[in-house]
Tab-separated table of C-alpha atoms and ligand atoms in Angstrom:
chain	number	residue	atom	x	y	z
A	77	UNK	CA	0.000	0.000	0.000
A	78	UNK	CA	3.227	2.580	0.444
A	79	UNK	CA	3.106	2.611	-3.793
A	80	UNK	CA	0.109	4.647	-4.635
A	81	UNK	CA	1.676	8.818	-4.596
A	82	UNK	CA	-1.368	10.272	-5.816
A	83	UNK	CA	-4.265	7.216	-5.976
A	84	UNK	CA	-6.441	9.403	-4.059
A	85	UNK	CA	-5.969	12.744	-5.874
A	86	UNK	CA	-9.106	14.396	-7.178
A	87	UNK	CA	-9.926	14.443	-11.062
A	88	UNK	CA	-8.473	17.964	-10.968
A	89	UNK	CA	-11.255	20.407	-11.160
A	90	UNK	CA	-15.187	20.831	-12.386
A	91	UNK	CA	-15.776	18.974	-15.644
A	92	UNK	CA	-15.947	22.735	-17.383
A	93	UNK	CA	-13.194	23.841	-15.972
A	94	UNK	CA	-11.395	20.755	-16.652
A	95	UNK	CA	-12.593	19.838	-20.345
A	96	UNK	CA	-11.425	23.902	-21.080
A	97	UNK	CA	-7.884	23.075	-20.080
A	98	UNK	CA	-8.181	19.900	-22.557
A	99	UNK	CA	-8.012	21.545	-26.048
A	100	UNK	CA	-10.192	20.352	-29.317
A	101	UNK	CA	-8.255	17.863	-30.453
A	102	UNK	CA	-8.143	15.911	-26.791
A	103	UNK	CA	-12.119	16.480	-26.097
A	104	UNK	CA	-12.365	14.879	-30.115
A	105	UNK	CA	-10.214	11.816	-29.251
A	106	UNK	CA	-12.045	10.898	-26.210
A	107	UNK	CA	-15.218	11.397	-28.094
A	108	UNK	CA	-14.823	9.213	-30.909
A	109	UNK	CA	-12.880	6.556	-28.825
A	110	UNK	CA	-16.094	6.179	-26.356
A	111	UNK	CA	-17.767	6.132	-29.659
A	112	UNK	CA	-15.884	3.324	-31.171
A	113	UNK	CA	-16.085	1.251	-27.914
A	114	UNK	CA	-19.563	1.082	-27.898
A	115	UNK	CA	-19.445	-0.283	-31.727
A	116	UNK	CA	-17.464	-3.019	-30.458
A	117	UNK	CA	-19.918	-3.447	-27.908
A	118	UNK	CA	-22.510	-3.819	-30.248
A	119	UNK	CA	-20.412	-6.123	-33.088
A	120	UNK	CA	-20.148	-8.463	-30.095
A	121	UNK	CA	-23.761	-8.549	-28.779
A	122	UNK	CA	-24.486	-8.814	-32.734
A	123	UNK	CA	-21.990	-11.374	-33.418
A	124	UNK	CA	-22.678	-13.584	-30.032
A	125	UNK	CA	-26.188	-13.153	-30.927
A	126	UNK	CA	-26.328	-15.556	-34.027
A	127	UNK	CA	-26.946	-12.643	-36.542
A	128	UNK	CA	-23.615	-13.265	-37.829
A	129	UNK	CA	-22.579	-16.943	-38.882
A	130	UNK	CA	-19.755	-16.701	-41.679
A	131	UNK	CA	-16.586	-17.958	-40.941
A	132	UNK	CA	-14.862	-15.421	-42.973
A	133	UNK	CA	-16.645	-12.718	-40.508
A	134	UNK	CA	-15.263	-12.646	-37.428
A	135	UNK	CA	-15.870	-9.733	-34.771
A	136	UNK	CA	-12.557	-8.580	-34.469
A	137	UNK	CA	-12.078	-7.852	-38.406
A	138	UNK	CA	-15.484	-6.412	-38.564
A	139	UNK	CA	-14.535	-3.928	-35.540
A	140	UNK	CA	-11.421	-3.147	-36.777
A	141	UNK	CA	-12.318	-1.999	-40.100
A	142	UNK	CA	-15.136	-0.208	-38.764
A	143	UNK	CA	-13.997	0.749	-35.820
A	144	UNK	CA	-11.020	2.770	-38.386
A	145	UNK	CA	-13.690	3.654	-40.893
A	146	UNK	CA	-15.513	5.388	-38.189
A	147	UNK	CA	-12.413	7.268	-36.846
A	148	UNK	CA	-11.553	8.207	-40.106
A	149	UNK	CA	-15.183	9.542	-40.799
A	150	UNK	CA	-14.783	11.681	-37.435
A	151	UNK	CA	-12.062	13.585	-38.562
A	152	UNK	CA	-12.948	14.165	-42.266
A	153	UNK	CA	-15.831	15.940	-40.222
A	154	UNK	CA	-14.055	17.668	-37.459
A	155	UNK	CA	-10.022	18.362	-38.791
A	156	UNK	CA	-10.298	17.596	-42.985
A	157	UNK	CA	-6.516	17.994	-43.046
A	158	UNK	CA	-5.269	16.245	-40.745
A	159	UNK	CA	-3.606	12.533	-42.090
A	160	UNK	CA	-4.001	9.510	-40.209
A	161	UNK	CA	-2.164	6.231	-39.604
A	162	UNK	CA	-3.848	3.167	-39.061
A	163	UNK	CA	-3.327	-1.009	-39.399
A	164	UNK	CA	-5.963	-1.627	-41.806
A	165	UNK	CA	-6.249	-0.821	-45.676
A	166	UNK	CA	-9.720	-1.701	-47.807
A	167	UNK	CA	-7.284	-3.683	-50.542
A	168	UNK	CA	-9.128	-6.742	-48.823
A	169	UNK	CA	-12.572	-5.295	-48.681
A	170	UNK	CA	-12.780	-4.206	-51.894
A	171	UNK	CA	-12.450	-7.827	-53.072
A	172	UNK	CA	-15.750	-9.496	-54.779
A	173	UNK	CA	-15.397	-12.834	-53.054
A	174	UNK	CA	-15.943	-10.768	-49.244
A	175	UNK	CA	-19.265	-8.664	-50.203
A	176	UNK	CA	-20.968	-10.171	-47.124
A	177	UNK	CA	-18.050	-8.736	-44.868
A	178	UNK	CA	-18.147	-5.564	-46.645
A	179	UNK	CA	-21.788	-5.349	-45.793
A	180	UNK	CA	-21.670	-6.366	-42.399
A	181	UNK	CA	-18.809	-3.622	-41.997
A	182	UNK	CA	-21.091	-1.181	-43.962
A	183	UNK	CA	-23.944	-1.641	-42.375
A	184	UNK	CA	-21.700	-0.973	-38.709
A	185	UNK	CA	-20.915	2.204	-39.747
A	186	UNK	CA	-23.964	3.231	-40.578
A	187	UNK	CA	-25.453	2.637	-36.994
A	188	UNK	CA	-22.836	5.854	-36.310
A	189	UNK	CA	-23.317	7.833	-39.488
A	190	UNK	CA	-25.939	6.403	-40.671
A	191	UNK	CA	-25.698	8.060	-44.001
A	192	UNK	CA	-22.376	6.635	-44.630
A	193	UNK	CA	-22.490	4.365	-48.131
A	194	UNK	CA	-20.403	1.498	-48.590
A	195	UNK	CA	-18.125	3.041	-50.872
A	196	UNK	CA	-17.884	6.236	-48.548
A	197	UNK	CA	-16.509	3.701	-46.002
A	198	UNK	CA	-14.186	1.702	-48.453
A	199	UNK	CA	-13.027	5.205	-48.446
A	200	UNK	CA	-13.005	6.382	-45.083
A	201	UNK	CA	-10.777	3.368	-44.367
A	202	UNK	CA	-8.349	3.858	-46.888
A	203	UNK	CA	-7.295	7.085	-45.261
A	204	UNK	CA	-5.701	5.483	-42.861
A	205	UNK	CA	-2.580	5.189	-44.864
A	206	UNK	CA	-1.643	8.916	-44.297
A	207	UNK	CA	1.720	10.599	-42.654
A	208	UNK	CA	2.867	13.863	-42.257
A	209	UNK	CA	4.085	16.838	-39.700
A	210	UNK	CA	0.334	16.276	-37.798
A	211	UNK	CA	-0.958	12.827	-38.169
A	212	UNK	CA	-3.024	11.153	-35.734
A	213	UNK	CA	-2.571	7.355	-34.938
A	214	UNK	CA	-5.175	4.337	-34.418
A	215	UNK	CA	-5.349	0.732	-33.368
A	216	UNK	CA	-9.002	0.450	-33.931
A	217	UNK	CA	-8.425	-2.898	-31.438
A	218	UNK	CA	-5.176	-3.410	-29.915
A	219	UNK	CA	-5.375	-6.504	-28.305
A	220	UNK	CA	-7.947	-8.511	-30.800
A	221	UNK	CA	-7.287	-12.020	-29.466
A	222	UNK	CA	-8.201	-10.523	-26.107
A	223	UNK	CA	-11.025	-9.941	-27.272
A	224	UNK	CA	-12.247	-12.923	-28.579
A	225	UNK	CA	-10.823	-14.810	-25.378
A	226	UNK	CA	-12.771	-12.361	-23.032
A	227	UNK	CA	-9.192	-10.555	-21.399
A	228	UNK	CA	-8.449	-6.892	-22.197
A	229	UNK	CA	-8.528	-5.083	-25.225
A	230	UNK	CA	-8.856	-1.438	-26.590
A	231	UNK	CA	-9.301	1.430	-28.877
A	232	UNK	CA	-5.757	3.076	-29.129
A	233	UNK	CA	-6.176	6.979	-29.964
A	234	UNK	CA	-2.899	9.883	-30.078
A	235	UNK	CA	-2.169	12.661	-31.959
A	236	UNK	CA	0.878	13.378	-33.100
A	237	UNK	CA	2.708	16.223	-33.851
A	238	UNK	CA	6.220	17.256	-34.966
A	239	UNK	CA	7.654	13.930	-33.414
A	240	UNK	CA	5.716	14.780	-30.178
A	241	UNK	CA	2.692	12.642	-28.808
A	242	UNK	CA	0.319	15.185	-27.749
A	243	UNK	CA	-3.213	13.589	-26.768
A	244	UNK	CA	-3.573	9.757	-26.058
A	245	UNK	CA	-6.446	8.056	-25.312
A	246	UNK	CA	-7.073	4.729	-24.565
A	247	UNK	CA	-10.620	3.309	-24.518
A	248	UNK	CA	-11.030	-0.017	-22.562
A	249	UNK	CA	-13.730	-1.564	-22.434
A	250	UNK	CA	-13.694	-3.881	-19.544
A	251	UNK	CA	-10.410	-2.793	-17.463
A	252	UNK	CA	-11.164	-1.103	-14.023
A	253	UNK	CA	-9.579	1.802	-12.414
A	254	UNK	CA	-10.827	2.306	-9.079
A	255	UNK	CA	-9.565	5.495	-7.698
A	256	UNK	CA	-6.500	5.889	-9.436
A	257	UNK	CA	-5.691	2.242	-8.738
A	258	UNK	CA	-6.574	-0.625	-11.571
A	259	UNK	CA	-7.351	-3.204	-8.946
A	260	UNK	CA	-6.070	-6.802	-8.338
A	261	UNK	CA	-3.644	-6.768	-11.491
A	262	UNK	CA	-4.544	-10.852	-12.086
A	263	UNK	CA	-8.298	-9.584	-12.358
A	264	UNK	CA	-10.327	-11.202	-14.782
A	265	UNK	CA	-11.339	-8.814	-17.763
A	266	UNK	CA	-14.398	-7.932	-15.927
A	267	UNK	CA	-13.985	-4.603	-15.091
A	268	UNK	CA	-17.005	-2.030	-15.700
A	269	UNK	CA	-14.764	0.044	-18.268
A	270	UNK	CA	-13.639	3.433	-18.958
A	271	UNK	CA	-11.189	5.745	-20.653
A	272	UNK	CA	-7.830	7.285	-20.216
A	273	UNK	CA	-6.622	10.174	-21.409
A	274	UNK	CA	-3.629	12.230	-21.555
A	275	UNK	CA	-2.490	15.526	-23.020
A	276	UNK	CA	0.557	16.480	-22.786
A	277	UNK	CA	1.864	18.840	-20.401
A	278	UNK	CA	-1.747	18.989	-19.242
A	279	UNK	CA	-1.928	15.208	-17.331
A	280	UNK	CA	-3.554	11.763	-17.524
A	281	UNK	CA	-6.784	10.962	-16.090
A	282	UNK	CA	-9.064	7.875	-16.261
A	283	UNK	CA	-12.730	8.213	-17.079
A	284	UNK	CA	-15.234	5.396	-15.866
A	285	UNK	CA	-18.073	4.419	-17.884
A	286	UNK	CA	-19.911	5.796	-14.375
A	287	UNK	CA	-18.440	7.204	-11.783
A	288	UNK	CA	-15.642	9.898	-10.856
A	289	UNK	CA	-12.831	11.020	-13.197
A	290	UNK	CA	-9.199	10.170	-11.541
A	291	UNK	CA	-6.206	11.750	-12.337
A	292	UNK	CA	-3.394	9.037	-13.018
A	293	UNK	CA	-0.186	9.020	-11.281
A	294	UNK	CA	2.097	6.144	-11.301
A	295	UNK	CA	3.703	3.989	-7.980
A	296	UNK	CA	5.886	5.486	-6.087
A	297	UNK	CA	7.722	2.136	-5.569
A	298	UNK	CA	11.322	2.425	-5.934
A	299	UNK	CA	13.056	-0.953	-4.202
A	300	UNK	CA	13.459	-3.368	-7.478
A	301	UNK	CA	12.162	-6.388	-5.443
A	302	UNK	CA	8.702	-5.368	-5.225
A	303	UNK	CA	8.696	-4.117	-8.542
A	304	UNK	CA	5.258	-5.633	-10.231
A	305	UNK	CA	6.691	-6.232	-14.127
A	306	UNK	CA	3.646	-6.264	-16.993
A	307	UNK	CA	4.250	-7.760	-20.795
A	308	UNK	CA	1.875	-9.503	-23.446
A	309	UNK	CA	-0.387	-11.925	-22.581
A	310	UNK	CA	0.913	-13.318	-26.123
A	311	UNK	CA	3.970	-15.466	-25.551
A	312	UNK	CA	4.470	-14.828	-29.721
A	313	UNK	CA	4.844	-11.078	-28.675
A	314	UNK	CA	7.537	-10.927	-27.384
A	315	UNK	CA	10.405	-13.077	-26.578
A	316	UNK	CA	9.504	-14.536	-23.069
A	317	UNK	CA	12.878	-15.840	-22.491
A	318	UNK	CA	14.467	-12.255	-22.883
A	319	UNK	CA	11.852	-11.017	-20.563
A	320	UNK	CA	12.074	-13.582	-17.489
A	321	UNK	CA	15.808	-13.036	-17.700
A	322	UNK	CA	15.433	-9.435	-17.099
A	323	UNK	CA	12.739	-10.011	-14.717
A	324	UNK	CA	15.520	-12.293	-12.209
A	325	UNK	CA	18.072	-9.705	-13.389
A	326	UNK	CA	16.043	-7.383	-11.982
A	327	UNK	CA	15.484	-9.254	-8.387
A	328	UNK	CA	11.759	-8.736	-8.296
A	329	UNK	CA	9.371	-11.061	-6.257
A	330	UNK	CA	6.857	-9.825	-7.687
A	331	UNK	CA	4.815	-12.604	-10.222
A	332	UNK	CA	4.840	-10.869	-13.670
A	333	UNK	CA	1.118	-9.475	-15.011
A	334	UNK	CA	0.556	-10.847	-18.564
A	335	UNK	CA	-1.854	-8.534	-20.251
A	336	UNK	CA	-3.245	-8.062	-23.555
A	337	UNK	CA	-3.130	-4.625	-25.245
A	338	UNK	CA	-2.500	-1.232	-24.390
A	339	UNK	CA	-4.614	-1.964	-20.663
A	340	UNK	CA	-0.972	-2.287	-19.664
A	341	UNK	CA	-0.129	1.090	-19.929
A	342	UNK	CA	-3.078	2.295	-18.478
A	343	UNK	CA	-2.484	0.158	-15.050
A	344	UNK	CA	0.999	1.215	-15.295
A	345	UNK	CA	-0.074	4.683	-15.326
A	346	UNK	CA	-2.676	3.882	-12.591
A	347	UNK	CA	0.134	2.862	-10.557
A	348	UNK	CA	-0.748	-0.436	-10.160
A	349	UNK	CA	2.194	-1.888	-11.843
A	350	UNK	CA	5.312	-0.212	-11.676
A	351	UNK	CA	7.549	-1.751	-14.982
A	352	UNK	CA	6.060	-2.675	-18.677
A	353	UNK	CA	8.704	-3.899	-21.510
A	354	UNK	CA	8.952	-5.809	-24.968
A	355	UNK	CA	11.258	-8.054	-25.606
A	356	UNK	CA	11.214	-7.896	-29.757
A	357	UNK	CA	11.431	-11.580	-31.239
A	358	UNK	CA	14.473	-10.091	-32.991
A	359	UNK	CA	16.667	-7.437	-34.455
A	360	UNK	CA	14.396	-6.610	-37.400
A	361	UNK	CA	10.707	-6.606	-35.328
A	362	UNK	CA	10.237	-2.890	-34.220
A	363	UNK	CA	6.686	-2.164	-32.756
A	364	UNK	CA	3.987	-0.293	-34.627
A	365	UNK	CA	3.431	3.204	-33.402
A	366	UNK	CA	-0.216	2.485	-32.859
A	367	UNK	CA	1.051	-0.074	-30.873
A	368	UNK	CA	2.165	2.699	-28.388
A	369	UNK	CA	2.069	6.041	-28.894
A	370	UNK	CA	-1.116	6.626	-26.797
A	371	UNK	CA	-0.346	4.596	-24.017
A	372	UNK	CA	3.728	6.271	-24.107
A	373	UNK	CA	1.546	9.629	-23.671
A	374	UNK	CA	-0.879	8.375	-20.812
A	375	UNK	CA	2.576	6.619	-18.893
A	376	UNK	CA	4.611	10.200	-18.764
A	377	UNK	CA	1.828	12.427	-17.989
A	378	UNK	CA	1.107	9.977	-15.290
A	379	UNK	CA	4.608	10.819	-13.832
A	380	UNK	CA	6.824	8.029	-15.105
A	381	UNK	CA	9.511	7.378	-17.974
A	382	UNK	CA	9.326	5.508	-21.399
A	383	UNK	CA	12.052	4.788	-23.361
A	384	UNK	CA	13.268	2.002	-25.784
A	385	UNK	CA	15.185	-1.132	-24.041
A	386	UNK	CA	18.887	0.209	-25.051
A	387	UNK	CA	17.076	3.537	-23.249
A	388	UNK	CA	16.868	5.897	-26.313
A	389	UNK	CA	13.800	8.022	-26.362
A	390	UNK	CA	10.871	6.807	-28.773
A	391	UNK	CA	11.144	8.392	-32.002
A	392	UNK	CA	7.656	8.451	-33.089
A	393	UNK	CA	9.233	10.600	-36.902
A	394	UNK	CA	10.378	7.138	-38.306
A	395	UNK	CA	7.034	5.943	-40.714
A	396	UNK	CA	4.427	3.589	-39.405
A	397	UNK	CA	6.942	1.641	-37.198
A	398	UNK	CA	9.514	2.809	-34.567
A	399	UNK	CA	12.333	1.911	-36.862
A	400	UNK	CA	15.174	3.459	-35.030
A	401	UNK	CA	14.041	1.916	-31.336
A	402	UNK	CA	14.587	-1.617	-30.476
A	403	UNK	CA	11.644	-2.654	-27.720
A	404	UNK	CA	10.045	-0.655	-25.512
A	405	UNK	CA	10.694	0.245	-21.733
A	406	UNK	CA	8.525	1.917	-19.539
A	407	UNK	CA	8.282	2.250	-16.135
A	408	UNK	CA	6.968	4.467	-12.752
A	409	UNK	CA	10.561	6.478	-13.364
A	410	UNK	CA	12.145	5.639	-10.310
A	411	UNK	CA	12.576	1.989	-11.298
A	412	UNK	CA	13.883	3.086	-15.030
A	413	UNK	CA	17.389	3.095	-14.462
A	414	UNK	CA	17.210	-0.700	-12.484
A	415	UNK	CA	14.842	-1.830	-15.266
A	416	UNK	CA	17.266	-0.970	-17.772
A	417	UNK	CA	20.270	-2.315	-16.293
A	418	UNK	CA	18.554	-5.080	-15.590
A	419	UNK	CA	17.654	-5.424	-19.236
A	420	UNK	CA	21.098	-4.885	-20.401
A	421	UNK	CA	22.653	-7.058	-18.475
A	422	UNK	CA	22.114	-10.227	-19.766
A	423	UNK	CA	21.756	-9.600	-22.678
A	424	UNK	CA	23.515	-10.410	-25.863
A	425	UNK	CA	21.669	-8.273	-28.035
A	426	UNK	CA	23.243	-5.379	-26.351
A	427	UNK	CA	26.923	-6.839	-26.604
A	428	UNK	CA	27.248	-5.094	-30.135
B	760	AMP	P1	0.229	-6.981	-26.805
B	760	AMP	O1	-1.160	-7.299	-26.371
B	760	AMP	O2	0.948	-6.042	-25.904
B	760	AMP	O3	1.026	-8.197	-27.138
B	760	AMP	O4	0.103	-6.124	-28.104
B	760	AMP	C1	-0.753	-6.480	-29.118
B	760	AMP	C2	-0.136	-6.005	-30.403
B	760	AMP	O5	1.044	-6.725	-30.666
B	760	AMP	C3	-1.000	-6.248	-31.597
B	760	AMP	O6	-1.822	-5.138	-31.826
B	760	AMP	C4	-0.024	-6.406	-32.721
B	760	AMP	O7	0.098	-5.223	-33.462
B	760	AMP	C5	1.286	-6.656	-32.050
B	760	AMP	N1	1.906	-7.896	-32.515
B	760	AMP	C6	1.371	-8.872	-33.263
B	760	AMP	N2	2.272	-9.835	-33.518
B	760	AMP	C7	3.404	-9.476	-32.904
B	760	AMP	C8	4.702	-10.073	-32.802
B	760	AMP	N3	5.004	-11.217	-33.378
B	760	AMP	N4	5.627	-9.419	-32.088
B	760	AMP	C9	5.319	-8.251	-31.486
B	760	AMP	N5	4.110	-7.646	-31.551
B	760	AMP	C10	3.167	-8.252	-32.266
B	761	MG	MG1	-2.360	-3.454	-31.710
């Protein structure tokens, strides 16, 4: 109980007060995020339902491409110039042989805009191949066998600009955040959901689907053998033997919390975890930026420090993939310097 600094701390202010502070862009982001949860919400009622039987429709790829066509429908609407960057691309859509995906997607869309035609969402999800100065950056679901397994997954939101994350928002459906704190971190994916949110400079704050807004503030847990370490849930993510190495390098007693998705960074920045890393398969994998870039954002505004493993900044100007970082380290800041020794240290990648 000595690791929560802040768990406690008021949302920061009256909702006007507070959403004035925000800026456009951030009170957009959390918008269309909420949004986009509750379409994934309703592909899954539809999809456990029975109304939806073919194989080659599952409801992860219809949420994702309409969870992106929505996104990118948003913005045409609300900032027309600004490019995005997102996983999917229509090339697949567009095919004859998947017209009863395409429709299923289409007709998704249209329970948001409902005047949206098929090819305006063909469209609409094809924009996601933007990149420029101002871009913004989506996983419509980070996390998509977590999904269909019934553990964490979410709708990954940030806006970049110059280089520089400045909103994140992270939209999770069934992770809890009880007063700052995300609760027992082996829960079961039963939490009553919510969103986080951070702008930078401004702070990071988790949003219930009902009750109080919580500012975020990581642990304040410094001694390296309490440290609580998360990574994938996906032993293909990663390369678990890299990561239990650094874990006993480390000395923590802690048992590691697997996790699915972007949740991680959210308890992280709830301070209910105190390390997060990535161990990439090899030399060649580097992490998509939708991968991260909102959760990076929620993480630092929540008072702690991301970096790559070889402890390089993230540099979020290298294309659709952090080309010029190997891995990803984040922790509550006053473990960063142990966690990255402790990754280093044995460690032949980092021999060279
Ligand atoms: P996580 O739940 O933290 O493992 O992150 C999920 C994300 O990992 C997915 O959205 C994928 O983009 C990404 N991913 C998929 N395959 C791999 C892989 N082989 N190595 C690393 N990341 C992957
Ligand atoms: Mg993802």
């Amino acid at each position: 109980m000595d690791s929560h600094s802040s768990s406690r701390a008021p949302g920061d202010g009256p909702d006007a007060v507070w959403s004035e502070r925000l800026g456009r862009e951030a009170l957009f982001a959390l918008d269309v995020v909420r949004e986009a949860v509750h379409l994934t919400a309703a592909i899954q009622d539809e999809t456990a339902g029975g109304t939806i039987t073919k194989a080659d429709a599952s409801p992860v790829t219809i949420a994702d491409f309409a969870v992106q066509a929505l996104v990118a429908a948003r913005l045409a609407r609300d900032f027309p110039d600004d490019a995005l960057v997102a996983e999917e691309d229509a090339t697949v859509l567009r095919q004859p042989s998947v017209g009863g995906l395409r429709a299923r997607v289409a007709s998704m869309v249209r329970r948001a805009v409902p005047e949206a035609s098929t090819e305006q969402v063909l469209d609409w999800i094809d924009r996601g191949g933007g990149i420029g100065p101002r871009f913004w950056v989506l996983d419509p679901i980070d996390g998509t066998k977590g999904l269909l397994q019934g553990r964490q997954y979410v709708v990954a939101l940030a806006l970049i600009v110059n280089g520089v994350v400045r909103v994140g928002v992270v939209g999770c459906p069934r992770l809890s955040v009880a007063g700052g704190q995300a609760g027992p971190p082996d829960r079961k994916a039963t939490g009553g959901g919510g969103s986080a949110l951070a702008v930078r400079d401004r702070g990071a704050w988790w949003l219930p689907t009902s009750g109080e807004r919580v500012l975020l503030s990581v642990s304040a847990r410094a001694d390296p053998v309490h440290a609580r370490v998360l990574w994938s849930y996906e032993e293909q993510h990663g390369d678990a033997g890299r990561a239990s190495r650094a874990l006993r390098a480390l000395g923590s007693e802690e048992p590691p919390i697997r996790m699915d998705s972007q949740a991680k960074h959210v308890v992280l920045a709830a301070g209910e975890a105190d390390v997060l890393w990535r161990f990439p398969q090899d030399r060649d994998f580097h992490d998509a930026i939708w991968d991260c870039a909102a959760g990076a954002l929620l993480i630092e505004e929540a008072g702690g420090r991301v970096t790559d493993l070889a402890g390089r900044a993230l540099d979020f100007t290298a294309g659709r993939r952090l080309l010029r970082n190997h891995g990803f380290l984040a922790s509550n800041g006053m473990l960063h310097e142990a966690a990255l020794a402790a990754v280093q240290r044995h460690d032949s990648t980092f021999d060279l």
